Amino acid sequence: MVDDIQQSKIIEIVELGDERGLLSVIEGNLTIPFDVKRVFYIYGTKEGIRRGFHAHYKTRQALISVSGSCKVYLDDLKRKDNVTLDSPKKILILEPNDWHEMYDFSPDCVLLVLASHYYDPEDYIRDYDKFVEVYGNGIL
Amino acid sequence: MVDDIQQSKIIEIVELGDERGLLSVIEGNLTIPFDVKRVFYIYGTKEGIRRGFHAHYKTRQALISVSGSCKVYLDDLKRKDNVTLDSPKKILILEPNDWHEMYDFSPDCVLLVLASHYYDPEDYIRDYDKFVEVYGNGIL
């Protein structure tokens, strides 16, 4: 299980804390392996919701739960994994070929996502069979 | 007061909500007027804390309270202003010459900051007299 989590490319950043409170920093192409073109955040997620259900052709992403917690299910056709994001210090890197689903959002969860590309609906693979076709390479 | 707030360059973004919950998107050089090189977030701020107390030579910033709320005091030597950040939809743009101080953090506040430059201690003006010298242009 630890091996699986390591495969899922989690980056732990150092929290800059002092008598005022806490601060964490992520620099594009330094802390994470790509420049940040797009930032989005998911919040006010209803109880029991599971969302995501897609992979990408190009977009790489960094996910951080900056408030509360949630879980991420990942599948790159070589391994399936479940990662808990429960700290502003913990960054999960998603490659384009990581099919991902987010679930178990706490009511106060704010999931911050830093993306390598602008929004482009053509870059989403929302059909699992298509995902297997694109990334399967005869594995399945 | 409304005029002051408008001068402080607040961008209201459209929240993408559906039956799952909410999502807001910020794209570098599109939603906000610069590319994002650095992302940081301030959280766990102690009660009564006021922080910031600086301006920049180059760095432009976008501030969003993605959880809870806080206030920002601004001074560009032409106007002084206090802006409340209390919504994930509300982006405050800070120019390099905006001396800024953040205060009245709610216990659950997560203040997300998108910055146009990598961290460089030389880009901070932390002395108010120096700030006036750099940006005053004989105004005072």
Short mmCIF file of C-alpha atoms in Angstrom, two decimals, chain A residues 13 15 18-30 36-46 49 51 64 66-67 88 110 112 114 118-119, chain B residues 13 15 18-30 36-46 49 51 64 66-67 88 110 112 114 118-119:
data_model
loop_
_atom_site.label_atom_id
_atom_site.label_comp_id
_atom_site.label_asym_id
_atom_site.label_seq_id
_atom_site.Cartn_x
_atom_site.Cartn_y
_atom_site.Cartn_z
CA ILE A 13 5.93 20.53 0.97
CA GLU A 15 4.86 24.45 5.80
CA ASP A 18 5.48 31.14 12.66
CA GLU A 19 3.66 32.96 15.45
CA ARG A 20 1.20 34.39 12.91
CA GLY A 21 0.00 31.08 11.46
CA LEU A 22 0.81 28.91 8.47
CA LEU A 23 1.73 29.42 4.84
CA SER A 24 2.57 26.95 2.08
CA VAL A 25 4.10 27.75 -1.29
CA ILE A 26 4.01 25.96 -4.64
CA GLU A 27 6.09 27.29 -7.52
CA GLY A 28 5.32 26.23 -11.09
CA ASN A 29 8.00 24.05 -12.68
CA LEU A 30 9.90 24.00 -9.37
CA VAL A 36 0.48 26.55 -13.90
CA LYS A 37 -1.87 27.84 -16.60
CA ARG A 38 -5.15 27.25 -14.78
CA VAL A 39 -6.22 27.15 -11.15
CA PHE A 40 -9.56 25.83 -9.96
CA TYR A 41 -11.07 24.89 -6.65
CA ILE A 42 -13.90 22.54 -5.78
CA TYR A 43 -15.95 23.35 -2.70
CA GLY A 44 -19.43 23.08 -1.22
CA THR A 45 -19.47 19.49 -2.44
CA LYS A 46 -22.68 17.70 -1.50
CA ILE A 49 -20.82 12.95 -4.22
CA ARG A 51 -16.87 13.46 -9.21
CA ILE A 64 -4.20 19.87 -2.72
CA VAL A 66 -6.33 23.26 1.41
CA SER A 67 -9.27 22.86 3.79
CA PRO A 88 -2.42 21.61 2.81
CA VAL A 110 -11.69 22.97 -0.58
CA LEU A 112 -7.34 23.20 -5.01
CA LEU A 114 -3.32 23.53 -10.40
CA TYR A 118 -6.06 26.04 -20.14
CA TYR A 119 -9.50 24.53 -20.16
CA ILE B 13 -15.85 35.17 -11.38
CA GLU B 15 -19.16 29.97 -9.99
CA ASP B 18 -24.43 21.94 -10.28
CA GLU B 19 -25.97 19.13 -8.28
CA ARG B 20 -22.51 18.01 -7.16
CA GLY B 21 -21.37 21.28 -5.61
CA LEU B 22 -19.34 24.29 -6.67
CA LEU B 23 -16.23 24.93 -8.74
CA SER B 24 -14.48 28.17 -9.68
CA VAL B 25 -11.77 28.61 -12.30
CA ILE B 26 -9.01 31.16 -12.74
CA GLU B 27 -6.86 31.07 -15.86
CA GLY B 28 -3.53 32.88 -15.95
CA ASN B 29 -3.43 35.87 -18.32
CA LEU B 30 -7.13 35.40 -19.04
CA VAL B 36 0.84 32.41 -12.45
CA LYS B 37 4.38 31.48 -11.44
CA ARG B 38 3.77 30.93 -7.74
CA VAL B 39 0.81 29.86 -5.63
CA PHE B 40 0.65 30.16 -1.88
CA TYR B 41 -2.02 29.88 0.76
CA ILE B 42 -2.26 31.34 4.22
CA TYR B 43 -4.20 29.35 6.82
CA GLY B 44 -4.39 28.57 10.51
CA THR B 45 -3.92 32.29 11.15
CA LYS B 46 -3.99 33.14 14.84
CA ILE B 49 -3.05 38.69 13.60
CA ARG B 51 0.23 40.28 8.33
CA ILE B 64 -9.01 34.86 -3.03
CA VAL B 66 -11.39 30.17 -0.75
CA SER B 67 -12.61 29.36 2.77
CA PRO B 88 -14.38 32.08 -3.47
CA VAL B 110 -7.72 29.96 3.65
CA LEU B 112 -5.17 31.73 -1.73
CA LEU B 114 -1.58 33.62 -7.11
CA TYR B 118 8.77 33.34 -8.20
CA TYR B 119 9.73 34.14 -4.64
#
